[in-house]
Amino acid sequence: MKYEIKGGSFWLDEVADALLLYLDTVSVSANDTITCAAGMTPSCPIHFGILREIAISHFVAEELSRRGRKTRLIYYWDDFDHFCKIPWFTTREAIKDHIGKPLGKVPDFQGGYPSYGEHYMKVFEDGLKTIGIHPEYNYQSQVYASGAYLKYIRQAIEKRDVIFDIINGEKKPYDDKLLAAREAYYPLEVYCSQCQRDLVTVTGYDQESDSISYECRACGTVSSYTLNDSFFGKLMWKANWAMRWTDDIVRYESSGENQLTETGSYAVSSRIAEQVFGGQAPFSLLYRFIGIPGIAKVSRAQGEKSLSTRLTDLLEPAIIRWLFLKNSPDKPFSIDMDNGLNRMYHEWDLFMTKITDGSATAEDKRIFGLATKGVEFCRYPIPFRTVIAATGIAGGDEKKAAELLRSIHPYKDAEPDFFTKVLPRIKCTKNLSIHTE
Ligand SMILES: [Zn+2]
């Protein structure tokens, strides 16, 4: 079921109400675990907008738990996908030999991690931890390697004509070319045993030996894999998505606009889940992307300025959570990390002051509670630029910076734990030097 927020009340209440209502209609009982999910391919340095999807799933799962339901939050890493996006810091020419390999087999071009995929997964996971989001991680490369998906791969091969029809149904009646394509179709992405790239054509499946034969268009290898034993490949994306909804009984996901169109991946995967795997698509909430002001699409040059690490380094964790809570998922919003930092801190401080001076509404208090749950935040509304100045004068020494801040008028008589209470903001100002050349 696709769901778009109607507005009027706090979005989290509306989504939880609608989701629980929907789960009743599909006979999910009060004791069943509700699995909420999000995921991505670690194919490039990760943009801060990606945080929104998992943050929404996290808050939905938390709300369901608060209402007494058992929940599970899974983050799927599509680290068995092929490498195809060229990151901004290099060129296609420099890395062309790796294009088409699974992300876990591509070296980390910047060094420091066992693979390219692992680099961006680790960095993003650290960021999620910082902002108090702790999903179960599902590394698709590991699950495939374990053989846990083999039964679904066999089902998909058996019903490959059904999958072809779901994807191409609107082109019926098929002409000769499509009929031939249907005959030759396998819903698989196979990697070559020699060059490890996915420029591979599957030429057949032999049920008796349970093996897949293929030809590599890149290096000319002609070979085969036994599914049980050596299979180096995966289901194509839309079948893969449908499979894991089925395997983990995923009940909730957040999806971008492009996925939720009539012919988008959600519609196609829903039908594959039902007709091929006997599963069901989850309740899917539409969310819109986060941008940089004035920029429709992040260009290569802007890449580094929009990294999720930049957000988690420069904003206190509670403020990041607050941005995701106060902006309803159906509304796009932008984050100006270059010129908007002071303003974001200022707005948060005004919000925090409402809580302390008693002028906050019940909803403000609830959002503040959710934003600050389990994460760090500065307890005093000291302007960010003032903290930048103090950290600068103190040469980056946190204790000295705190002492300087304490010498300012309203904080002279602050509690003895003033240092720990301002430390989260001092840390963010220290990180400024990492992100400015
Ligand atoms: Zn090859």
CSV table of C-alpha atoms and ligand atoms in Angstrom, one decimal:
chain,number,residue,atom,x,y,z
A,1,MET,CA,0.0,0.0,0.0
A,2,LYS,CA,1.3,3.4,-1.0
A,3,TYR,CA,0.6,6.1,1.5
A,4,GLU,CA,1.0,9.9,1.2
A,5,ILE,CA,0.7,12.1,4.3
A,6,LYS,CA,-2.5,14.2,4.4
A,7,GLY,CA,-1.4,16.6,7.0
A,8,GLY,CA,-3.2,18.3,9.9
A,9,SER,CA,-1.7,16.5,12.8
A,10,PHE,CA,1.9,15.5,13.7
A,11,TRP,CA,2.9,13.3,10.8
A,12,LEU,CA,4.2,10.5,13.0
A,13,ASP,CA,0.8,10.0,14.6
A,14,GLU,CA,-0.9,10.1,11.3
A,15,VAL,CA,1.5,7.5,9.8
A,16,ALA,CA,1.3,5.2,12.8
A,17,ASP,CA,-2.5,5.3,12.8
A,18,ALA,CA,-2.7,4.6,9.1
A,19,LEU,CA,-0.1,1.8,9.3
A,20,LEU,CA,-1.9,0.1,12.2
A,21,LEU,CA,-5.2,0.4,10.4
A,22,TYR,CA,-3.7,-1.1,7.3
A,23,LEU,CA,-2.0,-4.0,9.2
A,24,ASP,CA,-5.4,-4.9,10.6
A,25,THR,CA,-6.8,-5.3,7.1
A,26,VAL,CA,-4.0,-7.7,6.2
A,27,SER,CA,-4.5,-9.8,9.3
A,28,VAL,CA,-1.4,-8.8,11.2
A,29,SER,CA,-2.1,-9.6,14.9
A,30,ALA,CA,-1.2,-7.5,17.8
A,31,ASN,CA,1.5,-9.9,18.8
A,32,ASP,CA,3.2,-10.0,15.4
A,33,THR,CA,6.5,-8.2,15.0
A,34,ILE,CA,6.2,-5.3,12.6
A,35,THR,CA,9.4,-5.1,10.5
A,36,CYS,CA,10.3,-1.6,9.3
A,37,ALA,CA,13.0,-1.2,6.8
A,38,ALA,CA,15.2,1.1,4.7
A,39,GLY,CA,18.3,0.6,2.6
A,40,MET,CA,20.6,1.7,-0.1
A,41,THR,CA,23.5,0.7,-2.4
A,42,PRO,CA,26.8,2.0,-1.0
A,43,SER,CA,27.9,2.9,-4.5
A,44,CYS,CA,29.2,6.4,-3.8
A,45,PRO,CA,29.9,8.8,-0.9
A,46,ILE,CA,26.6,9.1,0.8
A,47,HIS,CA,24.5,12.3,0.5
A,48,PHE,CA,22.8,13.6,3.7
A,49,GLY,CA,19.4,13.3,2.1
A,50,ILE,CA,19.7,9.5,2.4
A,51,LEU,CA,19.5,9.9,6.2
A,52,ARG,CA,15.9,11.0,5.9
A,53,GLU,CA,14.6,7.6,4.7
A,54,ILE,CA,16.1,5.6,7.6
A,55,ALA,CA,15.3,8.4,10.1
A,56,ILE,CA,11.6,8.2,9.1
A,57,SER,CA,11.6,4.4,9.4
A,58,HIS,CA,13.3,4.7,12.8
A,59,PHE,CA,10.7,7.1,14.2
A,60,VAL,CA,7.8,5.0,12.9
A,61,ALA,CA,9.3,1.9,14.6
A,62,GLU,CA,9.8,3.9,17.8
A,63,GLU,CA,6.2,5.1,17.7
A,64,LEU,CA,4.9,1.6,17.2
A,65,SER,CA,7.0,0.4,20.1
A,66,ARG,CA,5.6,3.2,22.3
A,67,ARG,CA,2.1,1.9,21.4
A,68,GLY,CA,3.1,-1.5,22.7
A,69,ARG,CA,3.9,-3.3,19.4
A,70,LYS,CA,6.9,-5.5,18.8
A,71,THR,CA,9.1,-4.0,16.1
A,72,ARG,CA,12.2,-4.6,14.2
A,73,LEU,CA,14.2,-2.1,12.2
A,74,ILE,CA,16.4,-3.4,9.3
A,75,TYR,CA,18.8,-1.5,7.2
A,76,TYR,CA,19.6,-3.3,3.9
A,77,TRP,CA,23.0,-2.7,2.4
A,78,ASP,CA,22.9,-3.5,-1.3
A,79,ASP,CA,26.7,-4.2,-1.2
A,80,PHE,CA,26.3,-7.1,-3.7
A,81,ASP,CA,25.2,-4.6,-6.4
A,82,HIS,CA,27.6,-3.7,-9.1
A,83,PHE,CA,29.8,-0.7,-9.0
A,84,CYS,CA,28.6,1.8,-11.6
A,85,LYS,CA,28.6,5.4,-10.2
A,86,ILE,CA,31.8,7.3,-10.7
A,87,PRO,CA,32.5,9.2,-7.5
A,88,TRP,CA,33.4,12.9,-8.0
A,89,PHE,CA,37.0,12.5,-6.8
A,90,THR,CA,38.1,10.3,-9.7
A,91,THR,CA,37.4,9.7,-13.4
A,92,ARG,CA,35.8,6.8,-15.3
A,93,GLU,CA,39.1,6.2,-17.1
A,94,ALA,CA,41.0,5.7,-13.8
A,95,ILE,CA,38.7,3.1,-12.5
A,96,LYS,CA,37.2,1.5,-15.6
A,97,ASP,CA,38.5,-2.0,-14.8
A,98,HIS,CA,36.3,-2.1,-11.7
A,99,ILE,CA,33.0,-1.0,-13.2
A,100,GLY,CA,30.6,-3.9,-13.1
A,101,LYS,CA,32.2,-5.7,-10.2
A,102,PRO,CA,30.3,-6.2,-6.9
A,103,LEU,CA,31.0,-3.3,-4.5
A,104,GLY,CA,32.7,-5.5,-2.0
A,105,LYS,CA,35.3,-6.5,-4.7
A,106,VAL,CA,36.1,-2.9,-5.7
A,107,PRO,CA,39.1,-1.5,-3.8
A,108,ASP,CA,38.7,1.6,-1.6
A,109,PHE,CA,40.2,4.2,-3.9
A,110,GLN,CA,40.7,6.6,-0.9
A,111,GLY,CA,42.3,3.9,1.2
A,112,GLY,CA,41.6,2.8,4.7
A,113,TYR,CA,38.9,0.2,4.2
A,114,PRO,CA,38.9,-3.4,2.8
A,115,SER,CA,36.6,-2.4,0.0
A,116,TYR,CA,34.9,0.5,-1.7
A,117,GLY,CA,31.5,-0.6,-0.5
A,118,GLU,CA,32.7,-1.1,3.1
A,119,HIS,CA,34.1,2.4,3.3
A,120,TYR,CA,30.8,4.1,2.7
A,121,MET,CA,28.8,1.6,4.8
A,122,LYS,CA,31.1,2.0,7.8
A,123,VAL,CA,31.1,5.8,7.6
A,124,PHE,CA,27.3,6.0,7.3
A,125,GLU,CA,26.7,3.5,10.1
A,126,ASP,CA,28.9,5.6,12.4
A,127,GLY,CA,26.8,8.6,11.5
A,128,LEU,CA,23.6,6.7,12.3
A,129,LYS,CA,25.0,5.6,15.6
A,130,THR,CA,25.8,9.3,16.4
A,131,ILE,CA,22.2,10.3,15.8
A,132,GLY,CA,20.8,7.5,17.9
A,133,ILE,CA,19.6,5.2,15.1
A,134,HIS,CA,20.5,1.6,15.6
A,135,PRO,CA,19.1,-0.7,13.0
A,136,GLU,CA,19.9,-4.3,12.4
A,137,TYR,CA,22.2,-4.3,9.3
A,138,ASN,CA,21.5,-6.7,6.6
A,139,TYR,CA,24.5,-7.0,4.3
A,140,GLN,CA,23.1,-8.4,1.0
A,141,SER,CA,26.5,-9.8,0.0
A,142,GLN,CA,26.6,-11.9,3.2
A,143,VAL,CA,23.1,-13.2,2.9
A,144,TYR,CA,23.6,-14.2,-0.7
A,145,ALA,CA,26.9,-15.9,0.3
A,146,SER,CA,25.1,-17.8,3.0
A,147,GLY,CA,22.8,-19.5,0.5
A,148,ALA,CA,19.7,-18.2,2.3
A,149,TYR,CA,18.2,-16.8,-0.9
A,150,LEU,CA,18.7,-19.9,-3.1
A,151,LYS,CA,15.1,-21.1,-2.7
A,152,TYR,CA,13.9,-17.7,-4.0
A,153,ILE,CA,16.4,-17.7,-6.8
A,154,ARG,CA,15.0,-21.1,-7.9
A,155,GLN,CA,11.4,-19.7,-7.7
A,156,ALA,CA,12.4,-16.7,-9.7
A,157,ILE,CA,14.0,-18.9,-12.4
A,158,GLU,CA,11.0,-21.2,-12.5
A,159,LYS,CA,8.6,-18.2,-12.9
A,160,ARG,CA,10.9,-16.1,-15.1
A,161,ASP,CA,8.2,-15.7,-17.7
A,162,VAL,CA,5.9,-14.3,-15.1
A,163,ILE,CA,8.5,-11.8,-14.1
A,164,PHE,CA,9.2,-10.8,-17.7
A,165,ASP,CA,5.4,-10.3,-18.2
A,166,ILE,CA,5.1,-8.1,-15.0
A,167,ILE,CA,8.0,-5.9,-16.3
A,168,ASN,CA,6.9,-5.8,-19.9
A,169,GLY,CA,3.1,-6.4,-19.6
A,170,GLU,CA,2.1,-3.1,-21.2
A,171,LYS,CA,3.9,-4.0,-24.4
A,172,LYS,CA,1.6,-6.9,-25.1
A,173,PRO,CA,0.9,-8.4,-27.6
A,174,TYR,CA,4.6,-9.1,-27.9
A,175,ASP,CA,6.3,-8.9,-31.3
A,176,ASP,CA,8.8,-11.6,-32.4
A,177,LYS,CA,11.7,-9.7,-30.8
A,178,LEU,CA,10.0,-9.5,-27.4
A,179,LEU,CA,8.9,-13.2,-27.7
A,180,ALA,CA,12.5,-14.1,-28.2
A,181,ALA,CA,13.6,-11.9,-25.3
A,182,ARG,CA,11.0,-13.5,-23.1
A,183,GLU,CA,12.3,-17.0,-24.0
A,184,ALA,CA,15.9,-15.9,-23.2
A,185,TYR,CA,15.0,-14.0,-20.0
A,186,TYR,CA,16.5,-14.7,-16.6
A,187,PRO,CA,15.8,-12.3,-13.7
A,188,LEU,CA,19.5,-12.5,-12.6
A,189,GLU,CA,22.6,-10.4,-12.4
A,190,VAL,CA,25.5,-12.8,-12.6
A,191,TYR,CA,29.1,-11.9,-12.1
A,192,CYS,CA,31.8,-13.6,-14.2
A,193,SER,CA,34.1,-16.0,-12.4
A,194,GLN,CA,37.1,-14.7,-14.2
A,195,CYS,CA,36.8,-10.9,-14.5
A,196,GLN,CA,34.2,-10.5,-11.7
A,197,ARG,CA,32.1,-8.1,-13.7
A,198,ASP,CA,28.4,-8.4,-14.5
A,199,LEU,CA,28.7,-8.0,-18.2
A,200,VAL,CA,27.3,-11.5,-18.4
A,201,THR,CA,24.5,-13.1,-20.4
A,202,VAL,CA,22.8,-16.1,-18.8
A,203,THR,CA,22.4,-18.8,-21.4
A,204,GLY,CA,20.4,-21.4,-19.5
A,205,TYR,CA,19.4,-23.1,-16.3
A,206,ASP,CA,19.6,-26.9,-16.0
A,207,GLN,CA,17.2,-28.1,-13.4
A,208,GLU,CA,18.8,-31.5,-12.9
A,209,SER,CA,22.3,-30.2,-12.1
A,210,ASP,CA,20.8,-27.0,-10.6
A,211,SER,CA,23.3,-25.0,-12.6
A,212,ILE,CA,23.3,-21.7,-14.5
A,213,SER,CA,25.4,-21.3,-17.7
A,214,TYR,CA,26.6,-18.0,-18.9
A,215,GLU,CA,28.8,-16.1,-21.3
A,216,CYS,CA,30.9,-13.0,-20.3
A,217,ARG,CA,30.7,-10.2,-22.8
A,218,ALA,CA,33.7,-8.5,-21.3
A,219,CYS,CA,36.3,-11.3,-21.2
A,220,GLY,CA,34.7,-14.0,-23.3
A,221,THR,CA,34.5,-16.6,-20.5
A,222,VAL,CA,31.9,-19.3,-21.1
A,223,SER,CA,31.2,-21.2,-17.9
A,224,SER,CA,28.5,-22.3,-15.4
A,225,TYR,CA,27.7,-22.0,-11.7
A,226,THR,CA,26.0,-24.6,-9.6
A,227,LEU,CA,23.5,-22.7,-7.5
A,228,ASN,CA,24.1,-24.6,-4.3
A,229,ASP,CA,27.8,-24.5,-4.6
A,230,SER,CA,29.4,-21.6,-6.4
A,231,PHE,CA,26.8,-19.2,-7.6
A,232,PHE,CA,28.2,-15.7,-7.9
A,233,GLY,CA,25.2,-13.6,-8.7
A,234,LYS,CA,21.9,-12.2,-7.5
A,235,LEU,CA,18.4,-11.5,-8.4
A,236,MET,CA,17.8,-8.4,-10.5
A,237,TRP,CA,16.8,-5.4,-8.4
A,238,LYS,CA,13.0,-5.5,-8.6
A,239,ALA,CA,12.9,-9.2,-7.9
A,240,ASN,CA,15.5,-8.8,-5.1
A,241,TRP,CA,13.4,-6.1,-3.4
A,242,ALA,CA,10.3,-8.3,-3.7
A,243,MET,CA,12.2,-11.3,-2.3
A,244,ARG,CA,13.4,-9.6,0.8
A,245,TRP,CA,10.0,-8.1,1.6
A,246,THR,CA,8.9,-11.7,1.5
A,247,ASP,CA,11.8,-13.2,3.4
A,248,ASP,CA,11.8,-10.7,6.3
A,249,ILE,CA,8.0,-10.0,6.1
A,250,VAL,CA,8.7,-6.3,5.8
A,251,ARG,CA,5.6,-4.3,6.8
A,252,TYR,CA,6.8,-0.7,6.5
A,253,GLU,CA,9.2,1.2,4.3
A,254,SER,CA,9.7,4.8,3.2
A,255,SER,CA,10.0,5.3,-0.6
A,256,GLY,CA,11.0,8.2,-2.8
A,257,GLU,CA,8.6,9.6,-5.4
A,258,ASN,CA,10.4,8.0,-8.3
A,259,GLN,CA,9.8,4.5,-6.8
A,260,LEU,CA,6.1,5.1,-6.1
A,261,THR,CA,4.9,6.0,-9.6
A,262,GLU,CA,2.4,3.7,-11.4
A,263,THR,CA,5.1,1.9,-13.3
A,264,GLY,CA,7.9,2.5,-10.7
A,265,SER,CA,9.8,-0.2,-8.9
A,266,TYR,CA,7.4,-0.4,-6.0
A,267,ALA,CA,4.5,-1.4,-8.3
A,268,VAL,CA,6.6,-3.9,-10.2
A,269,SER,CA,8.1,-5.4,-7.1
A,270,SER,CA,4.7,-5.6,-5.4
A,271,ARG,CA,3.4,-7.8,-8.2
A,272,ILE,CA,6.6,-9.9,-8.2
A,273,ALA,CA,6.3,-10.4,-4.4
A,274,GLU,CA,2.7,-11.7,-4.8
A,275,GLN,CA,2.9,-13.7,-8.0
A,276,VAL,CA,6.4,-15.2,-7.7
A,277,PHE,CA,7.2,-15.4,-4.0
A,278,GLY,CA,3.8,-15.5,-2.3
A,279,GLY,CA,4.7,-12.4,-0.3
A,280,GLN,CA,3.3,-8.9,0.1
A,281,ALA,CA,4.6,-5.4,-0.5
A,282,PRO,CA,4.9,-3.3,2.7
A,283,PHE,CA,3.0,-0.2,3.6
A,284,SER,CA,5.1,2.4,1.8
A,285,LEU,CA,5.2,6.0,2.9
A,286,LEU,CA,6.1,8.6,0.3
A,287,TYR,CA,9.0,10.9,1.4
A,288,ARG,CA,10.6,13.7,-0.5
A,289,PHE,CA,14.2,14.5,-0.8
A,290,ILE,CA,16.4,16.9,1.0
A,291,GLY,CA,18.4,19.3,-1.1
A,292,ILE,CA,20.9,22.1,-1.0
A,293,PRO,CA,19.3,25.5,-1.5
A,294,GLY,CA,19.2,26.6,-5.1
A,295,ILE,CA,20.5,23.3,-6.4
A,296,ALA,CA,18.1,20.8,-7.9
A,297,LYS,CA,20.5,18.0,-8.3
A,298,VAL,CA,23.8,17.6,-6.5
A,299,SER,CA,26.6,17.9,-9.0
A,300,ARG,CA,30.0,16.3,-8.7
A,301,ALA,CA,31.5,19.5,-7.4
A,302,GLN,CA,28.9,19.8,-4.7
A,303,GLY,CA,29.3,16.2,-3.7
A,304,GLU,CA,31.6,16.7,-0.8
A,305,LYS,CA,29.5,19.5,0.6
A,306,SER,CA,26.5,17.3,0.9
A,307,LEU,CA,28.0,14.3,2.6
A,308,SER,CA,26.1,12.7,5.5
A,309,THR,CA,29.3,13.0,7.5
A,310,ARG,CA,29.2,16.7,7.1
A,311,LEU,CA,25.8,16.9,8.7
A,312,THR,CA,26.6,14.5,11.6
A,313,ASP,CA,29.9,16.3,12.2
A,314,LEU,CA,28.6,19.9,12.2
A,315,LEU,CA,25.1,19.6,13.8
A,316,GLU,CA,24.4,18.3,17.2
A,317,PRO,CA,22.6,14.9,16.9
A,318,ALA,CA,19.4,16.2,18.5
A,319,ILE,CA,19.2,19.0,15.9
A,320,ILE,CA,19.5,16.5,13.1
A,321,ARG,CA,16.7,14.4,14.6
A,322,TRP,CA,14.6,17.5,15.1
A,323,LEU,CA,15.0,18.5,11.4
A,324,PHE,CA,13.6,15.1,10.4
A,325,LEU,CA,10.8,15.3,13.0
A,326,LYS,CA,9.6,18.9,12.3
A,327,ASN,CA,9.6,18.5,8.5
A,328,SER,CA,6.8,16.3,7.5
A,329,PRO,CA,8.2,13.5,5.1
A,330,ASP,CA,5.9,14.6,2.3
A,331,LYS,CA,7.6,18.0,2.2
A,332,PRO,CA,10.9,18.5,0.5
A,333,PHE,CA,13.3,20.7,2.5
A,334,SER,CA,16.8,21.9,2.1
A,335,ILE,CA,19.8,22.1,4.4
A,336,ASP,CA,22.2,24.9,3.8
A,337,MET,CA,25.4,23.6,5.3
A,338,ASP,CA,27.4,26.5,4.0
A,339,ASN,CA,25.4,29.6,5.1
A,340,GLY,CA,22.7,28.1,7.2
A,341,LEU,CA,24.5,26.5,10.1
A,342,ASN,CA,24.2,29.5,12.4
A,343,ARG,CA,20.5,29.9,11.6
A,344,MET,CA,19.8,26.1,12.2
A,345,TYR,CA,21.4,26.4,15.6
A,346,HIS,CA,19.5,29.6,16.3
A,347,GLU,CA,16.2,28.0,15.5
A,348,TRP,CA,16.9,25.0,17.6
A,349,ASP,CA,17.9,27.2,20.5
A,350,LEU,CA,14.6,29.2,20.3
A,351,PHE,CA,12.8,25.8,20.3
A,352,MET,CA,14.8,24.6,23.3
A,353,THR,CA,14.1,27.8,25.1
A,354,LYS,CA,10.4,27.4,24.7
A,355,ILE,CA,10.8,24.0,26.4
A,356,THR,CA,12.7,25.5,29.4
A,357,ASP,CA,10.6,28.6,29.8
A,358,GLY,CA,7.4,26.7,29.8
A,359,SER,CA,5.9,28.3,26.6
A,360,ALA,CA,6.1,25.0,24.6
A,361,THR,CA,2.9,23.2,23.5
A,362,ALA,CA,2.3,19.5,24.3
A,363,GLU,CA,3.4,18.7,20.7
A,364,ASP,CA,6.6,20.7,21.0
A,365,LYS,CA,7.4,18.8,24.2
A,366,ARG,CA,6.8,15.5,22.5
A,367,ILE,CA,9.0,16.4,19.5
A,368,PHE,CA,11.7,17.7,21.8
A,369,GLY,CA,11.6,14.4,23.7
A,370,LEU,CA,11.9,12.4,20.5
A,371,ALA,CA,14.7,14.7,19.2
A,372,THR,CA,16.8,14.4,22.3
A,373,LYS,CA,16.2,10.7,23.1
A,374,GLY,CA,19.5,8.9,23.6
A,375,VAL,CA,21.6,11.5,22.0
A,376,GLU,CA,23.9,14.5,22.8
A,377,PHE,CA,22.9,18.1,22.7
A,378,CYS,CA,24.2,21.3,24.2
A,379,ARG,CA,22.0,22.3,27.2
A,380,TYR,CA,22.6,26.0,26.8
A,381,PRO,CA,21.4,28.2,23.9
A,382,ILE,CA,24.8,29.7,23.3
A,383,PRO,CA,25.0,31.1,19.7
A,384,PHE,CA,27.0,28.8,17.5
A,385,ARG,CA,29.2,31.6,16.3
A,386,THR,CA,30.1,32.4,19.9
A,387,VAL,CA,31.2,28.8,20.4
A,388,ILE,CA,33.2,28.9,17.2
A,389,ALA,CA,35.0,32.0,18.6
A,390,ALA,CA,35.7,30.4,22.0
A,391,THR,CA,37.0,27.2,20.4
A,392,GLY,CA,39.2,29.2,18.1
A,393,ILE,CA,40.7,31.3,20.9
A,394,ALA,CA,41.2,28.1,23.0
A,395,GLY,CA,43.1,26.6,20.0
A,396,GLY,CA,40.7,23.7,19.9
A,397,ASP,CA,41.1,22.8,23.6
A,398,GLU,CA,37.6,21.7,24.8
A,399,LYS,CA,38.1,22.5,28.5
A,400,LYS,CA,39.6,25.9,27.8
A,401,ALA,CA,36.8,26.7,25.3
A,402,ALA,CA,34.2,25.8,28.0
A,403,GLU,CA,35.9,28.0,30.5
A,404,LEU,CA,35.8,30.9,28.1
A,405,LEU,CA,32.1,30.4,27.5
A,406,ARG,CA,31.5,30.2,31.2
A,407,SER,CA,33.1,33.6,31.7
A,408,ILE,CA,30.3,35.1,29.6
A,409,HIS,CA,27.6,36.8,31.6
A,410,PRO,CA,24.6,34.4,31.8
A,411,TYR,CA,26.8,31.3,32.5
A,412,LYS,CA,29.0,32.6,35.3
A,413,ASP,CA,27.0,30.8,37.8
A,414,ALA,CA,26.3,27.7,35.7
A,415,GLU,CA,26.3,24.3,37.3
A,416,PRO,CA,29.6,22.5,37.9
A,417,ASP,CA,28.9,20.1,34.9
A,418,PHE,CA,28.8,23.1,32.5
A,419,PHE,CA,31.6,21.5,30.6
A,420,THR,CA,29.8,18.3,29.7
A,421,LYS,CA,26.7,20.2,28.9
A,422,VAL,CA,28.3,22.5,26.3
A,423,LEU,CA,30.7,19.8,25.0
A,424,PRO,CA,28.4,18.6,22.1
A,425,ARG,CA,28.4,22.1,20.6
A,426,ILE,CA,32.2,22.6,21.1
A,427,LYS,CA,32.8,19.3,19.3
A,428,CYS,CA,30.8,20.4,16.3
A,429,THR,CA,32.7,23.7,16.1
A,430,LYS,CA,36.0,21.7,16.2
A,431,ASN,CA,34.8,19.6,13.2
A,432,LEU,CA,34.4,22.8,11.2
A,433,SER,CA,38.1,22.7,10.3
A,434,ILE,CA,37.7,19.2,8.8
A,435,HIS,CA,35.0,20.5,6.4
A,436,THR,CA,36.4,23.8,5.4
A,437,GLU,CA,39.4,24.2,3.2
B,1,ZN,ZN,34.5,-12.0,-17.6
